[in-house]
Coordinates of C-alpha atoms and ligand atoms in Angstrom, one line a residue:
X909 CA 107.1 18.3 106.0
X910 CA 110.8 19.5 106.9
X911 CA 112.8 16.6 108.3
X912 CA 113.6 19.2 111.5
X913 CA 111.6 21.9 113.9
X914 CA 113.0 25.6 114.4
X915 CA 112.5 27.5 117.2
X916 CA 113.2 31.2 116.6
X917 CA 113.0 34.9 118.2
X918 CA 114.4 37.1 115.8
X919 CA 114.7 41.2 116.9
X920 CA 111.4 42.5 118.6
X921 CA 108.9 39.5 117.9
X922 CA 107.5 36.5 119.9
X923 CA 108.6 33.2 119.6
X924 CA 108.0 31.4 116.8
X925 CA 107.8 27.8 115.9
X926 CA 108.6 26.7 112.0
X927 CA 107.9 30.2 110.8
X928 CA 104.7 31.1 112.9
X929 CA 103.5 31.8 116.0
X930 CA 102.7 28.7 118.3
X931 CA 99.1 28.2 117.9
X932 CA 98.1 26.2 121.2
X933 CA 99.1 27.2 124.9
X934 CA 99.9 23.1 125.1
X935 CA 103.0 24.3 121.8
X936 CA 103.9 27.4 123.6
X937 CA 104.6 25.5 126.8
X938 CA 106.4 23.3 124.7
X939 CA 108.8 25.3 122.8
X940 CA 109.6 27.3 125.9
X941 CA 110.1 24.3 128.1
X942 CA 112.9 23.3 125.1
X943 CA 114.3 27.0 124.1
X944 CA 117.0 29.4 125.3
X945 CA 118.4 29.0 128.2
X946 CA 116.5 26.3 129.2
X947 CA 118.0 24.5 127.2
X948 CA 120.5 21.9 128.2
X949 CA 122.6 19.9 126.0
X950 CA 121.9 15.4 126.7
X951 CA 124.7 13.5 127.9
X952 CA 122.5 10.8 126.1
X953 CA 120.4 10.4 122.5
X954 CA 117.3 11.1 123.5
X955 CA 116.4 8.4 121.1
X956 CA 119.2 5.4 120.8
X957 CA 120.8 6.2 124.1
X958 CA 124.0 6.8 122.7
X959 CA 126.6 9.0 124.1
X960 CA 126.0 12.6 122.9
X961 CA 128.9 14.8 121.3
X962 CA 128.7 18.5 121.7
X963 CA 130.4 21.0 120.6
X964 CA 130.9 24.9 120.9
X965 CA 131.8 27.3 118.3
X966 CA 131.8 31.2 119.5
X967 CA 133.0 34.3 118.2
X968 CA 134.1 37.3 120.8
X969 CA 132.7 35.1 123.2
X970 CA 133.9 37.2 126.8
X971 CA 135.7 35.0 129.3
X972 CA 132.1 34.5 131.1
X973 CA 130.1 33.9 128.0
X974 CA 128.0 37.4 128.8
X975 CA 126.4 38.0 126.3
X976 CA 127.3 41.9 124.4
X977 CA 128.1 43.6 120.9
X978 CA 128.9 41.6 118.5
X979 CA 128.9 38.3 120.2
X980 CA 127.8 35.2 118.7
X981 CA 127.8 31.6 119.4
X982 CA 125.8 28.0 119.1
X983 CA 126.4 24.9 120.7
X984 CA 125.6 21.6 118.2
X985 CA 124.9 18.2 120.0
X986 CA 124.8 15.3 117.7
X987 CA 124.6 11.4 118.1
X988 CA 127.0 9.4 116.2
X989 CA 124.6 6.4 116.2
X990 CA 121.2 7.5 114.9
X991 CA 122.4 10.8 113.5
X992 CA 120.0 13.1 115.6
X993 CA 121.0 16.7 116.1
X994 CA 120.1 19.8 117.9
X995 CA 121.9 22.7 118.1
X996 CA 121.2 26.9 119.7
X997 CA 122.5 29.8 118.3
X998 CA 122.6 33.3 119.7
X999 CA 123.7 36.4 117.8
X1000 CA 124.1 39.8 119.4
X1001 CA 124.0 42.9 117.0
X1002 CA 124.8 45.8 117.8
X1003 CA 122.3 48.1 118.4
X1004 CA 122.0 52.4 119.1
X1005 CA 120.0 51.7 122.3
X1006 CA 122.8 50.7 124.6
X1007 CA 122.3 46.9 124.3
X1008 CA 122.8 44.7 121.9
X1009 CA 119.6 43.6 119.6
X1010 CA 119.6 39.4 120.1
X1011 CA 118.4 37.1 117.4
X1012 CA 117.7 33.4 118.9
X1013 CA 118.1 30.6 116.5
X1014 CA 117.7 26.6 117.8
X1015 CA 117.0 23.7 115.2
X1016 CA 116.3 20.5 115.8
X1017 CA 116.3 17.2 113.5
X1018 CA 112.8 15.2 113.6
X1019 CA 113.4 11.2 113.1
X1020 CA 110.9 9.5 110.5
X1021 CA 108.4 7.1 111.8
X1022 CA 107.7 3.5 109.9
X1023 CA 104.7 2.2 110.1
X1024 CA 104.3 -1.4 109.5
X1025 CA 106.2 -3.9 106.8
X1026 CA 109.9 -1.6 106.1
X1027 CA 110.4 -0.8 103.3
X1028 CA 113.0 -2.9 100.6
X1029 CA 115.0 0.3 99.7
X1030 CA 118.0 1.4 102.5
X1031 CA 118.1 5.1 102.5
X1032 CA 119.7 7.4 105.8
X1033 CA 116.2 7.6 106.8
X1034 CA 115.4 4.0 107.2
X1035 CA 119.2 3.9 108.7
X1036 CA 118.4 6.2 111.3
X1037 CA 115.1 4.5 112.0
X1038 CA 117.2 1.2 112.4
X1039 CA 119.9 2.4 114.7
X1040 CA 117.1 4.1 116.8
X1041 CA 115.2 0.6 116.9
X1042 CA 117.4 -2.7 116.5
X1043 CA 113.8 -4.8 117.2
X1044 CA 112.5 -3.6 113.5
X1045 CA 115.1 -5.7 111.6
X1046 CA 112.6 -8.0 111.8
X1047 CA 109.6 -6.2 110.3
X1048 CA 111.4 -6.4 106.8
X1049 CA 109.6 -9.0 104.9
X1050 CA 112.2 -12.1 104.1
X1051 CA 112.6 -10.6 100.5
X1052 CA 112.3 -6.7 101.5
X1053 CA 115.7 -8.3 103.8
X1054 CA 118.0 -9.8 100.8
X1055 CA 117.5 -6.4 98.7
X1056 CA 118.3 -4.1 101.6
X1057 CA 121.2 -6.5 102.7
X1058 CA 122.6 -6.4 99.0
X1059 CA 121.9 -2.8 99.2
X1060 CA 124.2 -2.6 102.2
X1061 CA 126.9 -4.6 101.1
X1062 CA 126.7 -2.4 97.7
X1063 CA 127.5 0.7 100.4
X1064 CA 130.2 -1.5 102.0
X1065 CA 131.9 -2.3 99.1
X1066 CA 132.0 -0.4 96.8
X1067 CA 134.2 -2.1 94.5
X1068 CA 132.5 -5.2 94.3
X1069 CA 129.4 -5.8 92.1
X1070 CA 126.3 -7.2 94.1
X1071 CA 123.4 -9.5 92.8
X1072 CA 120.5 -10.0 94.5
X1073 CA 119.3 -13.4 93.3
X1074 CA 117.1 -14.4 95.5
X1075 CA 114.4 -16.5 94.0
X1076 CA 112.7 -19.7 95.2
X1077 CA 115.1 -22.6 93.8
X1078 CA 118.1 -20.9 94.2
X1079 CA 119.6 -23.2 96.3
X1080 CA 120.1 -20.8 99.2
X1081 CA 122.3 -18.2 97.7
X1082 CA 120.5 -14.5 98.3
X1083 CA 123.0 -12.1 97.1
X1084 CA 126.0 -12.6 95.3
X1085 CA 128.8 -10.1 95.9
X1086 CA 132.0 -10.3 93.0
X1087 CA 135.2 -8.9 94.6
X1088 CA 136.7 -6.6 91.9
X1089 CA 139.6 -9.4 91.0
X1090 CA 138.6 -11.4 94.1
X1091 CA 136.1 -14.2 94.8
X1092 CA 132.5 -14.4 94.1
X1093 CA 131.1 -14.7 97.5
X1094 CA 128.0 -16.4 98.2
X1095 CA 125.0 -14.4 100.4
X1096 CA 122.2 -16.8 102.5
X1097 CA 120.2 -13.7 104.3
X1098 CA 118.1 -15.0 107.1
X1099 CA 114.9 -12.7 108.3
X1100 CA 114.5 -13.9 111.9
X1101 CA 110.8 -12.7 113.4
X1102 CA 112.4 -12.6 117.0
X1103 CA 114.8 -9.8 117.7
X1104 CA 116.6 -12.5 120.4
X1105 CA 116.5 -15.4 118.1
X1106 CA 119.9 -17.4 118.2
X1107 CA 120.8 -18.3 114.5
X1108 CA 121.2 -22.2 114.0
X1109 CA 124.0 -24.1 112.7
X1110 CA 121.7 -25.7 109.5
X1111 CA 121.5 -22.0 107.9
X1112 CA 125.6 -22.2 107.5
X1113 CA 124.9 -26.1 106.3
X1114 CA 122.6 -24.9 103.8
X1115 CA 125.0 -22.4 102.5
X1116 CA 127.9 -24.8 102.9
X1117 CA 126.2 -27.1 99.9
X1118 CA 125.8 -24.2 98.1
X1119 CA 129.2 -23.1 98.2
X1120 CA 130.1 -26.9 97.2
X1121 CA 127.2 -27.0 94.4
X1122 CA 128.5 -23.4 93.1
X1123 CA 132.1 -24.3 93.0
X1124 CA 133.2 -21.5 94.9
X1125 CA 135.5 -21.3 98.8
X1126 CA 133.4 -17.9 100.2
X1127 CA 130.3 -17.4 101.8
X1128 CA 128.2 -15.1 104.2
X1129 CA 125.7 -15.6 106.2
X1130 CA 123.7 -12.7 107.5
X1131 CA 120.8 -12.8 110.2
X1132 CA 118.6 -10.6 111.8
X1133 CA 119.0 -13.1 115.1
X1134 CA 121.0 -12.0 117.9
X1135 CA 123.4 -14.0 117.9
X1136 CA 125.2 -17.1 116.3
X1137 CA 124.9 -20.6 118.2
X1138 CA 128.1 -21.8 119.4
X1139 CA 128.2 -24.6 117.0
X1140 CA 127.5 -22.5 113.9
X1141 CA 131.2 -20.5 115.1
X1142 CA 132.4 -23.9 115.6
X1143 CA 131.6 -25.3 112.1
X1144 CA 133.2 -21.9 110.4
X1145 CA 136.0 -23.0 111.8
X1146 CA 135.8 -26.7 110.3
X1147 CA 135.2 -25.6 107.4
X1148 CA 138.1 -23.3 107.2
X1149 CA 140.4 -26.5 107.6
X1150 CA 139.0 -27.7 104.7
X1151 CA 139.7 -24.2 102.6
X1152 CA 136.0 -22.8 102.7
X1153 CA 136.1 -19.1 104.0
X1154 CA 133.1 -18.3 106.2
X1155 CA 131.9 -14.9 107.5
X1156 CA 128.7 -14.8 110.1
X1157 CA 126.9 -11.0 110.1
X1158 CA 124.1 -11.1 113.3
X1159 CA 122.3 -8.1 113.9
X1160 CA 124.8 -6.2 115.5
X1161 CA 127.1 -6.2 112.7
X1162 CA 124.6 -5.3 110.3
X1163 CA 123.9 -2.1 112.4
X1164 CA 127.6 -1.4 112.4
X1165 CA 127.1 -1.6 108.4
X1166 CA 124.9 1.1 108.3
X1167 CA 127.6 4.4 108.5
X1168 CA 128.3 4.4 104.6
X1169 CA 124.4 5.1 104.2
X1170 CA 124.6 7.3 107.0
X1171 CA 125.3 11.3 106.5
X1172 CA 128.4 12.2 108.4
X1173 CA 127.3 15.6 109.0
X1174 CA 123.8 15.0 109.1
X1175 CA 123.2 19.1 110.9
X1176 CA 125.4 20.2 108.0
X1177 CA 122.8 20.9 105.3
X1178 CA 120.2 23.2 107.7
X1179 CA 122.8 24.7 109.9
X1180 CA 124.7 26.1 106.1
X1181 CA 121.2 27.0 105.1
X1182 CA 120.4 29.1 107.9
X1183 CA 123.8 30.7 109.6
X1184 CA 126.8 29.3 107.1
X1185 CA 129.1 31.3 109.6
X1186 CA 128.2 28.9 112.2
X1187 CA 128.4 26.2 109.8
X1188 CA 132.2 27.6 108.9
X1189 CA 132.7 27.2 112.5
X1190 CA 131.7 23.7 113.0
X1191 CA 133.0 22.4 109.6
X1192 CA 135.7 24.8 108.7
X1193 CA 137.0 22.0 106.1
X1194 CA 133.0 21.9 104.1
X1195 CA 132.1 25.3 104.2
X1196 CA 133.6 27.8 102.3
X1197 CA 132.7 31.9 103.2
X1198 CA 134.0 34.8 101.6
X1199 CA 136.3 36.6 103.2
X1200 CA 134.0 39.9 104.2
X1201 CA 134.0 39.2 107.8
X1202 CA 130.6 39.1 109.3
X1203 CA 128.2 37.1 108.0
X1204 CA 124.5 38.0 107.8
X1205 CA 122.4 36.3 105.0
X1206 CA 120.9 33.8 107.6
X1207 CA 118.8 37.0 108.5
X1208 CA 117.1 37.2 105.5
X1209 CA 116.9 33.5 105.1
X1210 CA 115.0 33.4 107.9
X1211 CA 112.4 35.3 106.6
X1212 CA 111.4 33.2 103.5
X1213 CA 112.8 29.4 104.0
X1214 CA 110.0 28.5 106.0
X1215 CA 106.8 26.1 105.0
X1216 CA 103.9 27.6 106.5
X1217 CA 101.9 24.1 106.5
X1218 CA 104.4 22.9 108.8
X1219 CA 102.2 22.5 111.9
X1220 CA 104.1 21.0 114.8
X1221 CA 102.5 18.4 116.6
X1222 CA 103.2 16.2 118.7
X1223 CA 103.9 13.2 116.5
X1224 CA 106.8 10.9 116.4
X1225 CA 108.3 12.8 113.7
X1226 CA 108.1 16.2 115.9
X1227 CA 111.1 16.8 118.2
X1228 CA 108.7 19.0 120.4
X1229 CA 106.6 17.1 122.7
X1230 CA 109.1 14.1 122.6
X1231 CA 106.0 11.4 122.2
X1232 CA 108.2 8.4 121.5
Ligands
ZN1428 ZN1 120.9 8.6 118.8

């Protein structure tokens, strides 16, 4: 299944969804109800409810956006937070018949589902899935946790070498993470099953006798909680008199240490694929076209990219329909 649903009408046919005409009078009304000039760009993520940046990228666009010979532009929204992305794209070619021919192009990424445990591997997906839902940080199991936590850290920082250790009788050390010529610091992960759990002052104790019985000044404590308790923040800051050097990572700043795993251009990919002018327009310093002027491969492309299993329904994975 293709991680996005395309809504098309190309020169002299119907609409078509993925490659195919819809099906149902229930995917017809959908796709409609979300194409052309229906369509209006979110102030907000449909998903996260983060702020939603959009951009325009025309060429020969007229002064009142009319639409004539030779004109072509697309508008891209995109979410900074969870990475979703839409964008419409409308090409006039000129035509003998007095008007220009119009193709219609509009793309829009689908978000993966989770069912159940998460999985102990971080990829974008899972990411994505995270920023969209901060509760399922605790639907990790307590060991799935410590490997994607030392997975993070690994994107974070990428010169240090990162152990996951994590084995009963390790005497609460998780992770270890080896500053290229720095410290060793020592990782407690902590798997909270409430999303608004505060995280207690004995998990930084714990770690503190680690630290002693390891030899070592550095540790980190990460948490799925909410929140640190005031006296956990008050003891980093004993134990910095003493020479120990504390950092506390609650859920928030976990989330925050998702971008590395992240794609920064997460439309880039289709939007290349299916009109690289467009593309060039959006990401003049990533995409490269030869210098012939007008670009038209995307209308061949459209004619063969396409899975025709691809069924859209109304799932939690389907942008059209919008059931979560
Ligand atoms: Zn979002």
């Amino acid at each position: 299944m293709k991680a996005y649903d395309r809504l098309e009408i190309t020169i002299g046919r119907d609409l078509l969804i993925n490659g195919d005409p819809p099906v149902t009078d229930l995917q017809l009304d959908q796709a409609e109800a979300r194409f052309l000039d229906n369509w209006e760009a979110p102030s907000m993520c449909e998903y996260c409810g983060a702020p939603i940046q959009e951009q325009f990228w025309g060429r020969e666009v007229d002064e009142n956006w009319e639409i004539w010979d030779g004109n072509k532009w697309a508008i891209l929204i995109n979410c900074e937070n969870c990475r979703f992305w839409e964008w419409y794209r409308r090409d006039c070619i000129p035509s003998n018949l007095g008007h220009p021919d119009e193709n219609h192009l509009q793309c829009a990424s689908k978000l993966r589902a989770f069912e159940g445990d998460l999985p102990d591997v971080i990829n974008w997906e899972l990411a994505q899935y995270l920023r969209r839902r901060p509760n399922a940080w605790c639907r990790f199991t307590p060991a799935g946790l410590e490997q994607v936590v030392a997975d993070i850290l690994r994107a974070n920082y990428r010169e240090a070498e990162v152990i996951h250790v994590g084995r009963p009788g390790d005497g609460g050390v998780d992770v270890l993470l080896i500053d290229s010529g720095g410290p060793t610091w020592l990782v407690q992960v902590k798997r909270r099953s409430k999303p608004e759990s505060v995280e207690s002052v004995e998990t930084l104790r714990n770690l503190l006798g680690a630290i002693v019985l390891h030899g070592t000044l550095h540790g980190l404590v990460v948490s799925t909680a909410d929140r640190f308790s005031t006296r956990t923040r008050a003891a980093v800051t004993t134990a910095r008199q003493f020479g120990y050097e504390i950092r506390l990572a609650d859920r928030g700043v976990l989330e925050r240490m998702l971008d590395p795993v992240l794609p920064e251009l997460a439309w880039l990919d289709v939007m290349k694929h299916l009109d690289p002018e467009a593309a060039a327009g959006f990401a003049p310093d990533q995409v490269e076209l030869p210098p012939s002027g007008r670009d038209t491969s995307y209308v061949g492309a459209q004619l063969s990219l396409w899975d025709s299993d691809n069924a859209v329904v109304p799932t939690e994975r389907s942008v059209l329909g919008r059931s979560t």
